[in-house]
GROMACS .gro file of C-alpha atoms in nm:
model
  335
    1MET     CA    1   0.014  -0.004   0.008
    2SER     CA    2   0.131   0.333  -0.097
    3VAL     CA    3   0.062   0.666   0.041
    4VAL     CA    4   0.029   0.959  -0.170
    5LEU     CA    5   0.146   1.312  -0.014
    6GLU     CA    6  -0.038   1.615  -0.184
    7PRO     CA    7   0.213   1.894  -0.256
    8ILE     CA    8   0.163   2.181   0.001
    9ASN     CA    9   0.024   2.509  -0.187
   10SER     CA   10   0.223   2.713   0.024
   11ALA     CA   11   0.034   3.081  -0.071
   12LYS     CA   12  -0.248   2.930  -0.034
   13ASP     CA   13  -0.149   2.815   0.333
   14ASN     CA   14   0.028   3.130   0.440
   15ARG     CA   15  -0.310   3.337   0.350
   16LYS     CA   16  -0.478   3.106   0.566
   17ILE     CA   17  -0.237   3.103   0.826
   18GLY     CA   18  -0.271   3.521   0.812
   19ARG     CA   19  -0.663   3.506   0.818
   20LEU     CA   20  -0.661   3.302   1.131
   21PHE     CA   21  -0.401   3.525   1.317
   22LYS     CA   22  -0.587   3.837   1.214
   23ARG     CA   23  -0.894   3.712   1.374
   24HIS     CA   24  -0.711   3.584   1.650
   25VAL     CA   25  -0.569   3.896   1.684
   26LYS     CA   26  -0.863   4.125   1.648
   27SER     CA   27  -1.041   3.893   1.881
   28SER     CA   28  -0.781   3.958   2.147
   29THR     CA   29  -0.786   4.316   2.105
   30GLN     CA   30  -1.128   4.346   2.149
   31THR     CA   31  -1.168   4.164   2.467
   32PHE     CA   32  -0.852   4.365   2.584
   33LEU     CA   33  -1.011   4.694   2.548
   34HIS     CA   34  -1.355   4.594   2.652
   35LYS     CA   35  -1.182   4.520   2.994
   36VAL     CA   36  -0.989   4.862   2.983
   37ARG     CA   37  -1.301   5.045   2.907
   38GLU     CA   38  -1.430   4.859   3.179
   39GLU     CA   39  -1.194   4.942   3.404
   40VAL     CA   40  -1.154   5.319   3.343
   41TYR     CA   41  -1.554   5.337   3.338
   42MET     CA   42  -1.525   5.177   3.715
   43LYS     CA   43  -1.220   5.403   3.803
   44LYS     CA   44  -1.464   5.712   3.698
   45VAL     CA   45  -1.750   5.573   3.895
   46LEU     CA   46  -1.557   5.530   4.212
   47GLY     CA   47  -1.405   5.879   4.128
   48CYS     CA   48  -1.692   6.051   4.086
   49ALA     CA   49  -1.845   5.885   4.432
   50LEU     CA   50  -1.555   5.979   4.634
   51LEU     CA   51  -1.566   6.322   4.465
   52ALA     CA   52  -1.945   6.333   4.569
   53CYS     CA   53  -1.873   6.210   4.924
   54LEU     CA   54  -1.605   6.471   4.946
   55ALA     CA   55  -1.821   6.744   4.821
   56PHE     CA   56  -2.054   6.776   5.113
   57PRO     CA   57  -1.815   6.840   5.415
   58LEU     CA   58  -1.606   7.079   5.211
   59ARG     CA   59  -1.880   7.260   5.123
   60ALA     CA   60  -2.023   7.307   5.448
   61THR     CA   61  -1.662   7.391   5.579
   62PHE     CA   62  -1.586   7.607   5.319
   63ALA     CA   63  -1.926   7.821   5.301
   64GLN     CA   64  -1.841   8.122   5.206
   65ASP     CA   65  -1.986   8.471   5.441
   66MET     CA   66  -1.758   8.778   5.314
   67GLY     CA   67  -1.782   8.858   5.676
   68LYS     CA   68  -1.494   9.074   5.771
   69LEU     CA   69  -1.521   9.443   5.796
   70LEU     CA   70  -1.473   9.650   5.454
   71ALA     CA   71  -1.103   9.710   5.357
   72THR     CA   72  -0.943   9.462   5.660
   73GLY     CA   73  -0.817   9.242   5.380
   74GLY     CA   74  -0.607   9.473   5.247
   75VAL     CA   75  -0.498   9.513   4.911
   76SER     CA   76  -0.237   9.301   4.695
   77GLN     CA   77   0.086   9.358   4.759
   78VAL     CA   78   0.346   9.362   4.487
   79GLU     CA   79   0.465   8.982   4.559
   80GLY     CA   80   0.108   8.879   4.566
   81SER     CA   81   0.079   8.851   4.960
   82GLY     CA   82  -0.213   9.072   5.140
   83GLY     CA   83  -0.111   9.394   5.269
   84GLY     CA   84  -0.007   9.712   5.152
   85GLY     CA   85   0.176   9.757   4.806
   86LEU     CA   86   0.510   9.741   4.918
   87THR     CA   87   0.497   9.558   5.224
   88PRO     CA   88   0.279   9.242   5.365
   89TRP     CA   89   0.044   9.258   5.648
   90ALA     CA   90  -0.034   9.003   5.905
   91LEU     CA   91  -0.383   9.032   5.778
   92ILE     CA   92  -0.546   8.754   5.550
   93THR     CA   93  -0.626   8.814   5.241
   94GLY     CA   94  -1.002   8.810   5.106
   95TYR     CA   95  -1.321   8.858   5.372
   96GLY     CA   96  -1.364   8.517   5.469
   97THR     CA   97  -1.404   8.502   5.857
   98ARG     CA   98  -1.266   8.188   6.065
   99ASP     CA   99  -1.556   7.966   5.938
  100SER     CA  100  -1.517   8.060   5.562
  101PHE     CA  101  -1.279   8.162   5.271
  102GLY     CA  102  -1.187   8.438   5.038
  103GLY     CA  103  -0.956   8.537   4.740
  104ASN     CA  104  -0.876   8.772   4.493
  105VAL     CA  105  -0.677   8.841   4.197
  106TYR     CA  106  -0.479   9.175   4.079
  107PHE     CA  107  -0.267   9.354   3.866
  108THR     CA  108  -0.018   9.611   3.925
  109TYR     CA  109   0.143   9.892   3.675
  110LEU     CA  110   0.415  10.097   3.764
  111PRO     CA  111   0.599  10.267   3.504
  112THR     CA  112   0.919  10.480   3.603
  113GLN     CA  113   1.160  10.686   3.407
  114ASP     CA  114   1.331  10.391   3.263
  115TYR     CA  115   1.125  10.094   3.330
  116VAL     CA  116   0.814   9.969   3.373
  117LEU     CA  117   0.725   9.686   3.668
  118THR     CA  118   0.427   9.474   3.645
  119SER     CA  119   0.279   9.237   3.875
  120TYR     CA  120  -0.004   9.021   3.868
  121GLY     CA  121  -0.124   8.730   4.058
  122ALA     CA  122  -0.404   8.533   4.276
  123ALA     CA  123  -0.457   8.494   4.665
  124LEU     CA  124  -0.641   8.245   4.873
  125GLY     CA  125  -0.724   8.276   5.219
  126LEU     CA  126  -0.863   8.003   5.435
  127PHE     CA  127  -1.046   8.054   5.794
  128ASP     CA  128  -0.888   8.387   5.862
  129ARG     CA  129  -0.583   8.172   5.947
  130LEU     CA  130  -0.379   8.047   5.668
  131GLU     CA  131  -0.309   8.253   5.339
  132VAL     CA  132  -0.131   8.093   4.991
  133SER     CA  133  -0.072   8.322   4.698
  134VAL     CA  134   0.098   8.309   4.348
  135ALA     CA  135   0.240   8.594   4.148
  136GLN     CA  136   0.474   8.687   3.844
  137GLN     CA  137   0.670   9.015   3.824
  138SER     CA  138   0.834   9.185   3.530
  139LEU     CA  139   1.056   9.451   3.490
  140LYS     CA  140   1.116   9.604   3.154
  141GLY     CA  141   1.338   9.841   2.999
  142ASP     CA  142   1.161  10.121   2.843
  143LEU     CA  143   1.452  10.385   2.765
  144ALA     CA  144   1.811  10.330   2.618
  145PRO     CA  145   2.025  10.188   2.686
  146LEU     CA  146   1.823   9.911   2.881
  147ASN     CA  147   1.540   9.945   2.708
  148ALA     CA  148   1.539   9.577   2.569
  149LEU     CA  149   1.559   9.474   2.926
  150ASN     CA  150   1.304   9.193   3.035
  151LEU     CA  151   1.350   9.051   3.406
  152ARG     CA  152   1.086   8.809   3.544
  153GLN     CA  153   1.024   8.630   3.848
  154ASP     CA  154   0.754   8.356   3.980
  155ILE     CA  155   0.687   8.439   4.356
  156PHE     CA  156   0.486   8.136   4.558
  157GLY     CA  157   0.389   8.239   4.942
  158VAL     CA  158   0.243   8.128   5.228
  159LYS     CA  159   0.124   8.340   5.522
  160LEU     CA  160   0.012   8.184   5.882
  161LYS     CA  161  -0.182   8.397   6.154
  162LEU     CA  162  -0.004   8.305   6.467
  163PHE     CA  163  -0.208   8.500   6.700
  164GLY     CA  164  -0.397   8.828   6.759
  165ASP     CA  165  -0.673   8.992   6.576
  166ALA     CA  166  -0.600   9.325   6.422
  167VAL     CA  167  -0.951   9.444   6.417
  168TYR     CA  168  -1.164   9.307   6.675
  169GLU     CA  169  -0.936   9.286   6.984
  170GLN     CA  170  -1.011   9.647   7.026
  171ASP     CA  171  -0.959   9.668   7.430
  172ILE     CA  172  -0.599   9.540   7.401
  173TRP     CA  173  -0.263   9.688   7.219
  174LEU     CA  174  -0.180   9.341   7.124
  175PRO     CA  175  -0.156   9.316   6.726
  176GLN     CA  176  -0.233   9.042   6.516
  177VAL     CA  177   0.075   8.853   6.398
  178ALA     CA  178   0.158   8.614   6.091
  179LEU     CA  179   0.467   8.423   5.959
  180GLY     CA  180   0.504   8.445   5.623
  181VAL     CA  181   0.742   8.289   5.300
  182GLN     CA  182   0.786   8.368   4.970
  183TYR     CA  183   0.973   8.135   4.757
  184LYS     CA  184   1.108   8.345   4.447
  185ARG     CA  185   1.205   8.231   4.103
  186ASP     CA  186   1.391   8.395   3.821
  187GLN     CA  187   1.334   8.324   3.513
  188ARG     CA  188   1.590   8.386   3.223
  189VAL     CA  189   1.709   8.718   3.151
  190SER     CA  190   1.620   8.865   2.790
  191GLY     CA  191   1.749   9.172   2.619
  192LEU     CA  192   2.126   9.180   2.723
  193GLY     CA  193   2.191   8.913   2.480
  194ALA     CA  194   2.476   9.145   2.330
  195LEU     CA  195   2.650   9.141   2.657
  196GLY     CA  196   2.644   8.772   2.651
  197VAL     CA  197   2.388   8.774   2.986
  198SER     CA  198   2.080   8.545   2.989
  199ASN     CA  199   2.092   8.462   3.385
  200VAL     CA  200   2.126   8.711   3.684
  201LYS     CA  201   2.416   8.511   3.787
  202GLN     CA  202   2.595   8.636   3.524
  203LEU     CA  203   2.494   8.971   3.720
  204GLY     CA  204   2.702   8.881   3.991
  205ALA     CA  205   2.408   8.717   4.199
  206ALA     CA  206   2.466   8.381   4.390
  207LYS     CA  207   2.156   8.228   4.296
  208ASP     CA  208   1.851   8.272   4.039
  209LYS     CA  209   1.590   8.169   4.322
  210GLY     CA  210   1.572   8.196   4.693
  211THR     CA  211   1.325   8.216   4.998
  212ASP     CA  212   1.197   8.536   5.215
  213ILE     CA  213   1.077   8.474   5.558
  214TYR     CA  214   0.877   8.762   5.710
  215LEU     CA  215   0.703   8.837   6.046
  216SER     CA  216   0.441   9.089   6.026
  217ALA     CA  217   0.236   9.271   6.312
  218THR     CA  218  -0.066   9.491   6.221
  219LYS     CA  219  -0.316   9.684   6.428
  220ILE     CA  220  -0.612   9.886   6.318
  221LEU     CA  221  -0.689  10.109   6.597
  222LEU     CA  222  -1.072  10.184   6.486
  223ASP     CA  223  -1.143  10.479   6.746
  224GLN     CA  224  -0.855  10.685   6.596
  225SER     CA  225  -0.935  10.547   6.233
  226LEU     CA  226  -0.558  10.392   6.198
  227LEU     CA  227  -0.366  10.110   6.056
  228VAL     CA  228  -0.023  10.054   6.165
  229SER     CA  229   0.197   9.756   6.024
  230GLY     CA  230   0.526   9.633   6.095
  231THR     CA  231   0.728   9.343   5.920
  232VAL     CA  232   1.090   9.213   5.968
  233ARG     CA  233   1.221   9.045   5.681
  234ALA     CA  234   1.501   8.778   5.630
  235THR     CA  235   1.590   8.787   5.264
  236LYS     CA  236   1.890   8.772   4.993
  237ALA     CA  237   1.686   8.939   4.738
  238ASN     CA  238   1.832   9.194   4.518
  239GLN     CA  239   1.576   9.434   4.389
  240GLY     CA  240   1.316   9.188   4.551
  241GLY     CA  241   1.456   8.926   4.367
  242LEU     CA  242   1.460   9.056   4.026
  243LEU     CA  243   1.813   9.052   4.026
  244GLY     CA  244   1.867   8.729   4.183
  245PHE     CA  245   1.958   8.636   4.536
  246GLY     CA  246   2.291   8.708   4.730
  247GLY     CA  247   2.580   8.830   4.556
  248ASP     CA  248   2.983   8.907   4.483
  249LEU     CA  249   2.940   9.188   4.783
  250HIS     CA  250   2.733   8.982   5.032
  251ASN     CA  251   2.570   8.631   5.006
  252GLY     CA  252   2.407   8.585   5.331
  253TYR     CA  253   2.066   8.678   5.498
  254LYS     CA  254   1.981   9.007   5.617
  255LEU     CA  255   1.713   9.123   5.848
  256ARG     CA  256   1.520   9.436   5.679
  257PHE     CA  257   1.244   9.669   5.828
  258GLU     CA  258   0.921   9.726   5.624
  259GLY     CA  259   0.642   9.902   5.770
  260SER     CA  260   0.319  10.098   5.683
  261PHE     CA  261   0.063  10.367   5.803
  262ALA     CA  262  -0.235  10.456   5.704
  263TYR     CA  263  -0.516  10.680   5.796
  264LEU     CA  264  -0.915  10.550   5.730
  265PHE     CA  265  -1.128  10.854   5.607
  266ASN     CA  266  -1.415  10.587   5.611
  267ARG     CA  267  -1.516  10.267   5.557
  268LYS     CA  268  -1.405  10.297   5.162
  269LEU     CA  269  -1.099  10.511   5.179
  270ALA     CA  270  -0.779  10.488   5.306
  271ALA     CA  271  -0.458  10.686   5.277
  272GLY     CA  272  -0.082  10.639   5.373
  273VAL     CA  273   0.280  10.566   5.349
  274GLU     CA  274   0.501  10.252   5.334
  275TYR     CA  275   0.859  10.214   5.372
  276ARG     CA  276   1.074   9.898   5.261
  277GLN     CA  277   1.434   9.861   5.354
  278LYS     CA  278   1.659   9.702   5.124
  279SER     CA  279   2.031   9.537   5.084
  280ASN     CA  280   2.347   9.566   4.886
  281ASN     CA  281   2.451   9.232   4.767
  282LEU     CA  282   2.546   9.307   4.395
  283ALA     CA  283   2.857   9.534   4.269
  284ILE     CA  284   2.617   9.595   3.965
  285ASP     CA  285   2.390   9.742   4.197
  286LYS     CA  286   2.588   9.886   4.485
  287ASN     CA  287   2.379  10.174   4.489
  288GLU     CA  288   2.048   9.971   4.565
  289LYS     CA  289   1.814  10.183   4.814
  290ASP     CA  290   1.491  10.148   4.986
  291TRP     CA  291   1.168  10.160   4.868
  292GLY     CA  292   0.889  10.389   4.957
  293ASP     CA  293   0.503  10.503   4.874
  294VAL     CA  294   0.242  10.747   4.940
  295PHE     CA  295  -0.082  10.580   4.868
  296ILE     CA  296  -0.448  10.598   4.836
  297ALA     CA  297  -0.695  10.306   4.855
  298TYR     CA  298  -1.063  10.303   4.742
  299PHE     CA  299  -1.282  10.021   4.835
  300PRO     CA  300  -1.649  10.059   4.661
  301SER     CA  301  -1.721   9.721   4.783
  302ARG     CA  302  -1.575   9.365   4.922
  303ASN     CA  303  -1.550   9.244   4.573
  304LEU     CA  304  -1.310   9.538   4.438
  305SER     CA  305  -1.033   9.773   4.553
  306ILE     CA  306  -0.805  10.017   4.337
  307THR     CA  307  -0.483  10.179   4.491
  308ALA     CA  308  -0.304  10.437   4.385
  309ALA     CA  309   0.041  10.558   4.495
  310TYR     CA  310   0.343  10.743   4.388
  311VAL     CA  311   0.642  10.502   4.417
  312ASN     CA  312   1.032  10.555   4.480
  313LEU     CA  313   1.246  10.266   4.406
  314GLY     CA  314   1.559  10.426   4.375
  315PRO     CA  315   1.843  10.356   4.134
  316ILE     CA  316   1.830  10.017   3.941
  317THR     CA  317   2.201   9.915   3.861
  318VAL     CA  318   2.503  10.131   3.804
  319LEU     CA  319   2.408  10.134   3.430
  320ASN     CA  320   2.116  10.351   3.497
  321ALA     CA  321   2.209  10.545   3.853
  322LYS     CA  322   1.906  10.729   3.839
  323SER     CA  323   1.625  10.702   4.099
  324GLN     CA  324   1.324  10.543   3.974
  325ARG     CA  325   0.959  10.678   4.101
  326GLY     CA  326   0.635  10.673   3.910
  327PRO     CA  327   0.269  10.619   3.970
  328TYR     CA  328   0.159  10.310   4.074
  329VAL     CA  329  -0.201  10.167   4.033
  330SER     CA  330  -0.330   9.853   4.124
  331ILE     CA  331  -0.665   9.712   4.097
  332GLN     CA  332  -0.777   9.377   4.294
  333ALA     CA  333  -1.106   9.182   4.231
  334GLY     CA  334  -1.193   8.964   4.500
  335PHE     CA  335  -1.494   8.709   4.608
   0.00000   0.00000   0.00000
């Protein structure tokens, strides 16, 4: 008996194997995708359920009341913290009481003879106890030889009320006291490419990022219609941080004083003065001077404030030795 072996048609068999393989891959892929969709759907359901469970206590905890007296939330300081224009106060931003929250966004514009300083950001106050803020500053040249200069820095702030109440403890002289931290980070320097400068460290700064730590004490004397605030700041910042931190002249922390004094004409209008002591860390900015201003602030409602001032920033770098002065306008919108 003989066995006849039929020749194998390789092309036909390859096509058949290919079709079987494609069906297997398609079936496996559909099964895999179906399982993935089921898993994603379940995660979405569980995530929504978790958020729903958290929403009720958070909603109750963060019930907004706008319960503070008008103007007692302060305005937005040039670094984003609640306070005056140049200096932070111990007050927590917004109008939320100890059972609530409040926040704001702001924009500040300050043109001087040779530069334009702008600042914008947002801040949130929680339980009249904790404040968090974020801001960005920009210093741009306006006239030659630094007309192309552009310095930027990001600022992240936290402030914690330690003790006292600036408004409601009128029977004692104890102020409200708060501890604050501002972390600052410089961005790339632009406009000085001809000098080969792209970072503040190339101007003599030790670092392009740094941290300010400050302690503020603020008291509002309602019978006298006065606000008095003082701050001690530990800092390495050059020009508030726009020119980096530390330098070729000095690289350690220095304690610097800042203060605000304001008279409250009525519930909606206040005027006063501010002072901010500075350091001299950089040879290229060895003439850095203290900052100061005279301001007036208008509070038409708890949702809006407008501040106008005349500010003296002193000279900025030896490349331009003129004292930089100019009008200051800041608008704050709150909730």
